[in-house]
Amino acid sequence: MAKYNNMTLDPETLAAQALGWEDEVTGAVIPAISLSTTFTRGDDYSARDNGTYLRDHGPTQKHAEAVICELEGGTDALAFGSGMAACTAPFHALEKGAHMAVSSVIYHGVLSWLKHFAEQRGISYTLYRAGDLDRLAHVLKQKPTGLVWLETPSNPTWAITDIRATSELAHSHGALVAVDSTVATPVLTRPLELGADLVCHAATKYLNGHSDVLGGMLVTGDASNPLWKRIRQHRLYAGSMMGAMDAYLLVRGMRTLYLRVRRQCDSALAIAKFLDGHPAVEQVFYPGLESDSGHEIASRQMQGGYGGMISILVPGGRDEAIEVAKRARLFKRATSLGGVESLIEHRKTSESDVTDTAQNLLRLSIGIESVDDLMADLDQMLGNS
Ligand SMILES: Cc1ncc(COP(=O)(O)O)c(C=O)c1O
């Protein structure tokens, strides 16, 4: 809850009105998009509040940052040109020689970055099985660790990690915790309230929600943390700021975040139940199913839904899975997630060799279409027409 105009408002109200920002010059309820790369200084050469150059400050980017910062209950946020730029910024900002504990079942791009660049950057990492707190405790005891990185629910099996328990454990060993919350969104989980130090989003996904923006966001609960200061510096010198047009579209997208995510959760739960027990499906991964290994923690940690992402195993291997996807009429055969349109993906084809994702796994991103139409398409894809 935040206070605006002496009213205590729900995050969904703040999102719908994009914090109520108006155009200062015209009073337009949608602030003008600011494309300028440079900003004038005063007579005494002092900088304006917004700064002097777009690589570090931009009015439209600041609007997007302010919205996500409020929705996550943070103290500062930074917008990046992609989810990967946001995810890897903390790795660049760690001191040389730092060690990280990294959950092993996460977005493959992050694992690939670590595999190819961590050593060059002078940082080391240990992978631990998502959610395995005993193993994490062992890793933390073995090596002084600067950062624990996790994703929940995590690609591509939507494994759930207990953010509160992980944060307590990490903090007791002096490590910070970063959570890639792309799939949960602040609608379902607010990691900072559960003890995490950093939240990362591929804003490309649910935050924007319309598959037409590439962007990332980092949010901190403590802007005075030295790591956060170095992350800001990294963004400035790496030049990884989000573009103004993307920031504008992202603010627009976030206005409907709560509506979209709730609808996607409702549809995904219905679809997961429909697929569970379907004769042409071997296994369904969805934390909303009681049989799912993450269900208990997810029920505690996720408020109002279990997300819009489902994965299934179909009988056979790669060819059989691709054959199923080939029959899609409504689902689009495409990578990515979190848009209003539903997607089906043979996940292993998209992932690099750093993962051991099953060849018969199909990943579904549930959109906002009629749930009956989506189920009918899945049913015919699976062989019942
Ligand atoms: C969980 C997660 N984190 C990070 C990323 C990277 O985001 P981007 O593609 O915007 O760089 C993705 C992309 O799929 C993702 O799913």
CSV table of C-alpha atoms and ligand atoms in Angstrom, one decimal:
chain,number,residue,atom,x,y,z
A,1,MET,CA,0.0,0.0,0.0
A,2,ALA,CA,1.3,3.4,-0.8
A,3,LYS,CA,0.0,6.9,0.0
A,4,TYR,CA,-1.0,9.3,-2.8
A,5,ASN,CA,-3.0,12.4,-2.4
A,6,ASN,CA,-3.7,11.3,1.2
A,7,MET,CA,-5.2,8.1,0.0
A,8,THR,CA,-3.8,4.7,0.8
A,9,LEU,CA,-3.9,2.8,-2.5
A,10,ASP,CA,-3.6,-0.8,-3.7
A,11,PRO,CA,-0.7,-1.6,-6.1
A,12,GLU,CA,-3.3,-2.4,-8.8
A,13,THR,CA,-4.7,1.2,-8.5
A,14,LEU,CA,-1.2,2.6,-8.8
A,15,ALA,CA,-0.5,0.4,-11.8
A,16,ALA,CA,-3.8,1.4,-13.5
A,17,GLN,CA,-3.0,5.1,-13.2
A,18,ALA,CA,0.8,4.6,-13.7
A,19,LEU,CA,1.2,6.3,-10.3
A,20,GLY,CA,-1.1,9.1,-11.4
A,21,TRP,CA,1.6,10.9,-13.3
A,22,GLU,CA,0.3,13.6,-15.7
A,23,ASP,CA,2.0,15.7,-18.3
A,24,GLU,CA,3.3,18.7,-16.4
A,25,VAL,CA,3.0,21.1,-19.4
A,26,THR,CA,-0.4,20.1,-20.8
A,27,GLY,CA,-2.1,18.2,-18.0
A,28,ALA,CA,-2.6,15.3,-20.3
A,29,VAL,CA,-3.3,12.1,-18.3
A,30,ILE,CA,-0.6,10.3,-20.3
A,31,PRO,CA,2.7,12.0,-19.9
A,32,ALA,CA,4.5,12.9,-23.2
A,33,ILE,CA,7.1,10.5,-24.3
A,34,SER,CA,10.6,12.1,-23.9
A,35,LEU,CA,13.0,11.2,-26.7
A,36,SER,CA,15.7,13.7,-26.0
A,37,THR,CA,19.1,12.3,-25.4
A,38,THR,CA,20.5,15.4,-23.7
A,39,PHE,CA,19.1,17.9,-21.2
A,40,THR,CA,20.0,21.5,-20.6
A,41,ARG,CA,21.8,22.8,-17.5
A,42,GLY,CA,20.9,26.0,-15.6
A,43,ASP,CA,22.8,29.4,-15.8
A,44,ASP,CA,25.0,28.2,-13.0
A,45,TYR,CA,25.6,25.0,-14.9
A,46,SER,CA,23.7,22.9,-12.4
A,47,ALA,CA,21.9,19.8,-13.6
A,48,ARG,CA,18.2,19.4,-13.5
A,49,ASP,CA,16.6,16.7,-11.4
A,50,ASN,CA,16.3,14.5,-14.4
A,51,GLY,CA,20.1,14.7,-15.1
A,52,THR,CA,22.0,15.7,-18.2
A,53,TYR,CA,22.2,12.8,-20.5
A,54,LEU,CA,19.9,9.9,-21.4
A,55,ARG,CA,22.4,7.1,-20.7
A,56,ASP,CA,21.8,7.6,-17.0
A,57,HIS,CA,18.5,9.5,-16.8
A,58,GLY,CA,15.4,9.8,-18.9
A,59,PRO,CA,12.0,11.1,-17.9
A,60,THR,CA,10.1,8.3,-19.6
A,61,GLN,CA,12.4,5.6,-18.2
A,62,LYS,CA,12.1,7.2,-14.8
A,63,HIS,CA,8.3,6.8,-15.0
A,64,ALA,CA,8.6,3.1,-15.8
A,65,GLU,CA,11.2,2.7,-13.0
A,66,ALA,CA,8.9,4.5,-10.5
A,67,VAL,CA,5.9,2.3,-11.3
A,68,ILE,CA,7.8,-1.0,-10.9
A,69,CYS,CA,9.6,0.3,-7.8
A,70,GLU,CA,6.2,1.0,-6.2
A,71,LEU,CA,4.6,-2.3,-7.3
A,72,GLU,CA,7.6,-4.2,-5.8
A,73,GLY,CA,7.7,-2.1,-2.7
A,74,GLY,CA,11.3,-1.1,-3.4
A,75,THR,CA,13.3,2.0,-2.8
A,76,ASP,CA,14.9,2.3,-6.3
A,77,ALA,CA,14.6,0.7,-9.7
A,78,LEU,CA,16.8,0.7,-12.8
A,79,ALA,CA,15.5,0.1,-16.4
A,80,PHE,CA,17.7,-1.8,-18.8
A,81,GLY,CA,17.5,-2.5,-22.6
A,82,SER,CA,16.7,-6.2,-22.0
A,83,GLY,CA,16.0,-8.7,-19.3
A,84,MET,CA,19.5,-10.2,-19.8
A,85,ALA,CA,21.0,-6.7,-19.3
A,86,ALA,CA,19.1,-6.4,-16.0
A,87,CYS,CA,19.9,-10.0,-14.9
A,88,THR,CA,23.6,-9.8,-15.6
A,89,ALA,CA,24.1,-6.2,-14.2
A,90,PRO,CA,24.6,-7.5,-10.7
A,91,PHE,CA,27.2,-10.1,-11.9
A,92,HIS,CA,29.2,-7.2,-13.6
A,93,ALA,CA,28.9,-5.2,-10.4
A,94,LEU,CA,30.3,-7.9,-8.1
A,95,GLU,CA,33.9,-7.4,-6.8
A,96,LYS,CA,36.6,-9.4,-8.6
A,97,GLY,CA,36.9,-12.8,-6.8
A,98,ALA,CA,33.3,-12.8,-5.6
A,99,HIS,CA,31.5,-16.1,-5.4
A,100,MET,CA,27.8,-16.7,-6.3
A,101,ALA,CA,25.4,-19.5,-5.4
A,102,VAL,CA,23.1,-20.0,-8.4
A,103,SER,CA,19.9,-22.1,-8.6
A,104,SER,CA,20.5,-24.6,-11.4
A,105,VAL,CA,17.1,-24.7,-13.0
A,106,ILE,CA,16.7,-21.2,-14.3
A,107,TYR,CA,16.4,-19.2,-17.5
A,108,HIS,CA,19.1,-20.7,-19.8
A,109,GLY,CA,20.5,-17.3,-20.9
A,110,VAL,CA,21.7,-16.6,-17.3
A,111,LEU,CA,23.3,-20.0,-17.1
A,112,SER,CA,25.0,-19.4,-20.5
A,113,TRP,CA,26.3,-16.0,-19.4
A,114,LEU,CA,27.8,-17.6,-16.3
A,115,LYS,CA,29.4,-20.4,-18.3
A,116,HIS,CA,30.9,-18.1,-20.9
A,117,PHE,CA,31.8,-14.9,-18.9
A,118,ALA,CA,32.0,-15.5,-15.1
A,119,GLU,CA,35.6,-16.8,-15.2
A,120,GLN,CA,36.7,-13.9,-17.5
A,121,ARG,CA,35.0,-11.4,-15.1
A,122,GLY,CA,36.9,-13.0,-12.2
A,123,ILE,CA,33.8,-14.3,-10.4
A,124,SER,CA,33.0,-17.9,-9.5
A,125,TYR,CA,29.7,-19.7,-9.0
A,126,THR,CA,28.3,-22.9,-7.6
A,127,LEU,CA,25.1,-24.3,-9.0
A,128,TYR,CA,22.6,-25.8,-6.4
A,129,ARG,CA,19.3,-27.6,-7.2
A,130,ALA,CA,16.4,-25.1,-7.2
A,131,GLY,CA,15.0,-24.9,-3.7
A,132,ASP,CA,17.4,-27.3,-2.1
A,133,LEU,CA,18.2,-25.4,1.1
A,134,ASP,CA,20.4,-28.1,2.6
A,135,ARG,CA,22.6,-28.0,-0.4
A,136,LEU,CA,22.6,-24.1,-0.4
A,137,ALA,CA,23.6,-24.2,3.3
A,138,HIS,CA,26.5,-26.5,2.4
A,139,VAL,CA,27.6,-24.2,-0.4
A,140,LEU,CA,27.4,-21.1,1.8
A,141,LYS,CA,29.4,-22.8,4.6
A,142,GLN,CA,32.1,-23.9,2.1
A,143,LYS,CA,32.7,-20.5,0.5
A,144,PRO,CA,32.1,-16.8,1.4
A,145,THR,CA,29.4,-15.9,-1.0
A,146,GLY,CA,28.4,-12.5,-2.2
A,147,LEU,CA,25.1,-13.3,-4.0
A,148,VAL,CA,22.5,-16.0,-4.2
A,149,TRP,CA,20.7,-16.0,-7.5
A,150,LEU,CA,17.3,-17.7,-7.9
A,151,GLU,CA,14.3,-17.6,-10.2
A,152,THR,CA,10.8,-18.6,-9.0
A,153,PRO,CA,8.7,-20.1,-10.6
A,154,SER,CA,11.7,-21.1,-12.7
A,155,ASN,CA,12.1,-22.0,-16.4
A,156,PRO,CA,11.1,-24.4,-17.7
A,157,THR,CA,9.6,-26.7,-15.0
A,158,TRP,CA,8.2,-23.8,-12.9
A,159,ALA,CA,10.1,-25.1,-9.8
A,160,ILE,CA,9.3,-23.1,-6.7
A,161,THR,CA,11.9,-21.7,-4.3
A,162,ASP,CA,11.0,-20.5,-0.8
A,163,ILE,CA,12.3,-16.9,-1.0
A,164,ARG,CA,11.9,-16.2,2.7
A,165,ALA,CA,13.8,-19.3,3.8
A,166,THR,CA,16.5,-18.7,1.2
A,167,SER,CA,16.9,-15.1,2.2
A,168,GLU,CA,17.2,-16.0,5.9
A,169,LEU,CA,19.8,-18.6,5.2
A,170,ALA,CA,21.8,-16.4,2.8
A,171,HIS,CA,21.7,-13.4,5.1
A,172,SER,CA,23.0,-15.5,8.0
A,173,HIS,CA,26.1,-16.1,5.8
A,174,GLY,CA,26.4,-12.5,4.7
A,175,ALA,CA,25.1,-13.1,1.1
A,176,LEU,CA,22.6,-11.0,-0.7
A,177,VAL,CA,19.7,-12.6,-2.5
A,178,ALA,CA,18.5,-11.7,-6.0
A,179,VAL,CA,15.2,-13.1,-7.4
A,180,ASP,CA,14.3,-13.3,-11.0
A,181,SER,CA,10.6,-12.7,-10.6
A,182,THR,CA,9.7,-12.4,-14.3
A,183,VAL,CA,7.2,-15.2,-14.1
A,184,ALA,CA,5.6,-14.3,-10.8
A,185,THR,CA,5.4,-10.6,-11.3
A,186,PRO,CA,4.5,-8.3,-8.4
A,187,VAL,CA,0.9,-9.3,-8.8
A,188,LEU,CA,1.7,-12.7,-7.3
A,189,THR,CA,4.9,-12.3,-5.3
A,190,ARG,CA,6.8,-9.4,-3.8
A,191,PRO,CA,10.3,-10.8,-3.1
A,192,LEU,CA,11.6,-7.8,-1.2
A,193,GLU,CA,8.8,-8.2,1.4
A,194,LEU,CA,10.0,-11.8,1.8
A,195,GLY,CA,13.6,-10.7,2.5
A,196,ALA,CA,15.2,-10.7,-0.9
A,197,ASP,CA,17.6,-7.8,-1.7
A,198,LEU,CA,17.2,-7.5,-5.4
A,199,VAL,CA,14.3,-8.3,-7.8
A,200,CYS,CA,14.9,-8.8,-11.5
A,201,HIS,CA,12.4,-8.7,-14.3
A,202,ALA,CA,12.6,-9.4,-18.0
A,203,ALA,CA,10.1,-6.6,-18.6
A,204,THR,CA,9.8,-8.1,-22.1
A,205,LYS,CA,7.4,-10.6,-20.6
A,206,TYR,CA,4.5,-10.0,-18.3
A,207,LEU,CA,5.3,-6.4,-17.2
A,208,ASN,CA,4.9,-5.2,-20.8
A,209,GLY,CA,2.6,-8.0,-21.7
A,210,HIS,CA,2.2,-7.3,-25.5
A,211,SER,CA,5.3,-8.9,-27.0
A,212,ASP,CA,6.5,-5.6,-28.4
A,213,VAL,CA,9.1,-4.4,-25.9
A,214,LEU,CA,12.6,-5.8,-25.1
A,215,GLY,CA,13.4,-4.5,-21.6
A,216,GLY,CA,14.6,-5.4,-18.1
A,217,MET,CA,14.2,-4.0,-14.6
A,218,LEU,CA,16.1,-4.3,-11.4
A,219,VAL,CA,14.5,-3.2,-8.1
A,220,THR,CA,16.3,-2.9,-4.7
A,221,GLY,CA,15.0,-2.6,-1.2
A,222,ASP,CA,18.1,-0.7,-0.2
A,223,ALA,CA,19.4,1.9,-2.6
A,224,SER,CA,22.4,2.7,-0.3
A,225,ASN,CA,23.8,-0.8,-0.7
A,226,PRO,CA,27.3,-0.5,-2.4
A,227,LEU,CA,26.3,-3.3,-4.9
A,228,TRP,CA,23.3,-1.2,-6.0
A,229,LYS,CA,25.6,1.9,-6.5
A,230,ARG,CA,27.9,-0.2,-8.7
A,231,ILE,CA,25.0,-1.6,-10.7
A,232,ARG,CA,23.9,1.9,-11.5
A,233,GLN,CA,27.4,2.8,-12.5
A,234,HIS,CA,27.6,-0.4,-14.6
A,235,ARG,CA,24.4,0.6,-16.5
A,236,LEU,CA,25.9,4.1,-17.2
A,237,TYR,CA,29.2,2.8,-18.6
A,238,ALA,CA,27.9,-0.3,-20.3
A,239,GLY,CA,25.2,1.9,-21.9
A,240,SER,CA,22.5,-0.6,-21.2
A,241,MET,CA,19.7,1.9,-20.5
A,242,MET,CA,16.2,1.0,-21.8
A,243,GLY,CA,15.1,3.1,-24.8
A,244,ALA,CA,12.4,5.8,-24.4
A,245,MET,CA,9.9,4.2,-26.7
A,246,ASP,CA,10.2,0.9,-24.9
A,247,ALA,CA,9.8,2.7,-21.5
A,248,TYR,CA,6.7,4.4,-22.8
A,249,LEU,CA,5.1,1.1,-24.1
A,250,LEU,CA,6.1,-0.6,-20.8
A,251,VAL,CA,4.3,2.0,-18.7
A,252,ARG,CA,1.3,1.5,-20.9
A,253,GLY,CA,1.6,-2.3,-20.5
A,254,MET,CA,1.9,-2.1,-16.7
A,255,ARG,CA,-1.4,-0.3,-16.5
A,256,THR,CA,-3.2,-3.6,-17.2
A,257,LEU,CA,-0.7,-5.9,-15.5
A,258,TYR,CA,-3.1,-7.0,-12.7
A,259,LEU,CA,-6.0,-7.7,-15.1
A,260,ARG,CA,-3.8,-9.7,-17.5
A,261,VAL,CA,-1.9,-11.7,-14.9
A,262,ARG,CA,-5.1,-12.7,-13.0
A,263,ARG,CA,-6.8,-13.8,-16.2
A,264,GLN,CA,-3.7,-15.7,-17.3
A,265,CYS,CA,-3.5,-17.4,-13.8
A,266,ASP,CA,-7.2,-18.5,-13.9
A,267,SER,CA,-6.9,-19.8,-17.5
A,268,ALA,CA,-3.5,-21.6,-16.8
A,269,LEU,CA,-5.0,-23.4,-13.7
A,270,ALA,CA,-8.0,-24.6,-15.7
A,271,ILE,CA,-5.7,-25.7,-18.6
A,272,ALA,CA,-3.2,-27.4,-16.3
A,273,LYS,CA,-6.1,-29.4,-14.7
A,274,PHE,CA,-7.4,-30.3,-18.2
A,275,LEU,CA,-3.9,-31.5,-19.2
A,276,ASP,CA,-3.3,-33.4,-16.0
A,277,GLY,CA,-4.6,-36.8,-16.7
A,278,HIS,CA,-5.0,-36.2,-20.4
A,279,PRO,CA,-4.2,-39.5,-22.1
A,280,ALA,CA,-1.6,-37.9,-24.5
A,281,VAL,CA,0.3,-36.1,-21.7
A,282,GLU,CA,2.9,-37.8,-19.6
A,283,GLN,CA,3.5,-35.1,-17.0
A,284,VAL,CA,2.3,-31.5,-16.3
A,285,PHE,CA,4.5,-29.0,-14.6
A,286,TYR,CA,2.4,-26.3,-12.9
A,287,PRO,CA,2.7,-25.2,-9.3
A,288,GLY,CA,-1.0,-24.7,-9.0
A,289,LEU,CA,-1.6,-28.5,-9.2
A,290,GLU,CA,-1.7,-30.2,-5.8
A,291,SER,CA,0.5,-32.9,-7.1
A,292,ASP,CA,3.3,-30.4,-8.1
A,293,SER,CA,6.3,-30.5,-5.8
A,294,GLY,CA,6.3,-26.7,-5.4
A,295,HIS,CA,2.5,-26.5,-4.6
A,296,GLU,CA,2.8,-26.0,-0.9
A,297,ILE,CA,5.4,-23.3,-1.0
A,298,ALA,CA,3.7,-21.6,-4.0
A,299,SER,CA,0.4,-21.5,-2.1
A,300,ARG,CA,2.2,-19.6,0.7
A,301,GLN,CA,4.4,-17.4,-1.4
A,302,MET,CA,2.2,-16.6,-4.4
A,303,GLN,CA,-0.9,-14.5,-3.8
A,304,GLY,CA,-4.0,-15.0,-5.9
A,305,GLY,CA,-2.6,-17.4,-8.5
A,306,TYR,CA,0.2,-19.7,-9.7
A,307,GLY,CA,1.2,-17.9,-12.9
A,308,GLY,CA,0.5,-18.3,-16.5
A,309,MET,CA,3.2,-20.8,-17.5
A,310,ILE,CA,2.8,-24.5,-17.9
A,311,SER,CA,5.1,-27.2,-19.3
A,312,ILE,CA,4.1,-30.7,-20.4
A,313,LEU,CA,5.9,-33.9,-21.3
A,314,VAL,CA,4.4,-35.7,-24.2
A,315,PRO,CA,5.1,-39.4,-25.0
A,316,GLY,CA,8.2,-39.9,-27.2
A,317,GLY,CA,11.1,-37.5,-27.9
A,318,ARG,CA,11.9,-34.4,-29.8
A,319,ASP,CA,10.1,-35.4,-33.0
A,320,GLU,CA,6.9,-36.4,-31.3
A,321,ALA,CA,6.9,-33.1,-29.3
A,322,ILE,CA,7.5,-31.0,-32.4
A,323,GLU,CA,4.7,-33.0,-34.2
A,324,VAL,CA,2.3,-31.9,-31.4
A,325,ALA,CA,3.4,-28.2,-31.7
A,326,LYS,CA,3.1,-28.4,-35.5
A,327,ARG,CA,-0.7,-29.0,-35.2
A,328,ALA,CA,-1.2,-25.7,-33.3
A,329,ARG,CA,-3.9,-23.6,-34.8
A,330,LEU,CA,-4.4,-20.9,-32.1
A,331,PHE,CA,-1.3,-21.2,-30.0
A,332,LYS,CA,1.6,-19.5,-31.8
A,333,ARG,CA,4.8,-21.6,-32.2
A,334,ALA,CA,7.2,-19.1,-30.7
A,335,THR,CA,9.6,-18.5,-27.8
A,336,SER,CA,9.1,-16.0,-25.0
A,337,LEU,CA,6.3,-15.7,-22.5
A,338,GLY,CA,3.9,-13.3,-20.7
A,339,GLY,CA,2.1,-11.8,-23.7
A,340,VAL,CA,-1.6,-11.6,-24.3
A,341,GLU,CA,-1.3,-14.2,-27.0
A,342,SER,CA,-0.7,-17.9,-26.1
A,343,LEU,CA,2.5,-19.5,-27.2
A,344,ILE,CA,3.7,-23.1,-27.5
A,345,GLU,CA,7.4,-23.9,-27.6
A,346,HIS,CA,9.7,-26.9,-28.0
A,347,ARG,CA,11.9,-25.6,-25.2
A,348,LYS,CA,15.1,-27.5,-25.8
A,349,THR,CA,15.4,-26.1,-29.3
A,350,SER,CA,15.6,-22.6,-27.8
A,351,GLU,CA,17.9,-23.4,-25.0
A,352,SER,CA,21.6,-23.6,-25.3
A,353,ASP,CA,23.5,-26.7,-24.2
A,354,VAL,CA,23.7,-25.6,-20.6
A,355,THR,CA,20.4,-27.1,-19.6
A,356,ASP,CA,19.2,-30.7,-19.4
A,357,THR,CA,15.6,-29.9,-20.4
A,358,ALA,CA,13.8,-33.0,-21.7
A,359,GLN,CA,13.5,-33.3,-25.5
A,360,ASN,CA,9.8,-34.1,-25.0
A,361,LEU,CA,9.0,-30.9,-23.1
A,362,LEU,CA,6.6,-28.3,-24.5
A,363,ARG,CA,6.3,-25.0,-22.8
A,364,LEU,CA,3.0,-23.1,-22.8
A,365,SER,CA,2.6,-19.4,-22.2
A,366,ILE,CA,-1.1,-18.8,-21.6
A,367,GLY,CA,-2.5,-15.6,-22.9
A,368,ILE,CA,-5.9,-13.9,-22.4
A,369,GLU,CA,-7.9,-15.6,-25.1
A,370,SER,CA,-11.0,-17.7,-24.3
A,371,VAL,CA,-9.9,-20.6,-22.2
A,372,ASP,CA,-12.3,-22.9,-24.0
A,373,ASP,CA,-10.6,-22.0,-27.4
A,374,LEU,CA,-7.2,-22.6,-25.9
A,375,MET,CA,-8.3,-26.0,-24.5
A,376,ALA,CA,-9.8,-27.0,-27.8
A,377,ASP,CA,-6.6,-26.2,-29.6
A,378,LEU,CA,-4.5,-28.2,-27.1
A,379,ASP,CA,-6.9,-31.1,-27.3
A,380,GLN,CA,-6.7,-31.3,-31.1
A,381,MET,CA,-2.9,-30.8,-31.0
A,382,LEU,CA,-2.7,-33.8,-28.6
A,383,GLY,CA,-4.7,-35.9,-30.9
A,384,ASN,CA,-8.3,-35.5,-30.0
A,385,SER,CA,-10.1,-33.5,-32.7
B,1,LIG,C1,13.0,-15.7,-16.5
B,1,LIG,C2,13.7,-14.9,-17.5
B,1,LIG,N1,14.6,-14.0,-17.1
B,1,LIG,C3,15.3,-13.3,-18.0
B,1,LIG,C4,15.0,-13.4,-19.4
B,1,LIG,C5,15.8,-12.6,-20.4
B,1,LIG,O1,15.0,-11.5,-20.9
B,1,LIG,P1,15.2,-10.8,-22.3
B,1,LIG,O2,14.9,-11.8,-23.4
B,1,LIG,O3,14.4,-9.6,-22.3
B,1,LIG,O4,16.7,-10.5,-22.3
B,1,LIG,C6,14.0,-14.3,-19.8
B,1,LIG,C7,13.7,-14.4,-21.3
B,1,LIG,O5,13.0,-15.3,-21.7
B,1,LIG,C8,13.3,-15.0,-18.8
B,1,LIG,O6,12.3,-15.9,-19.2
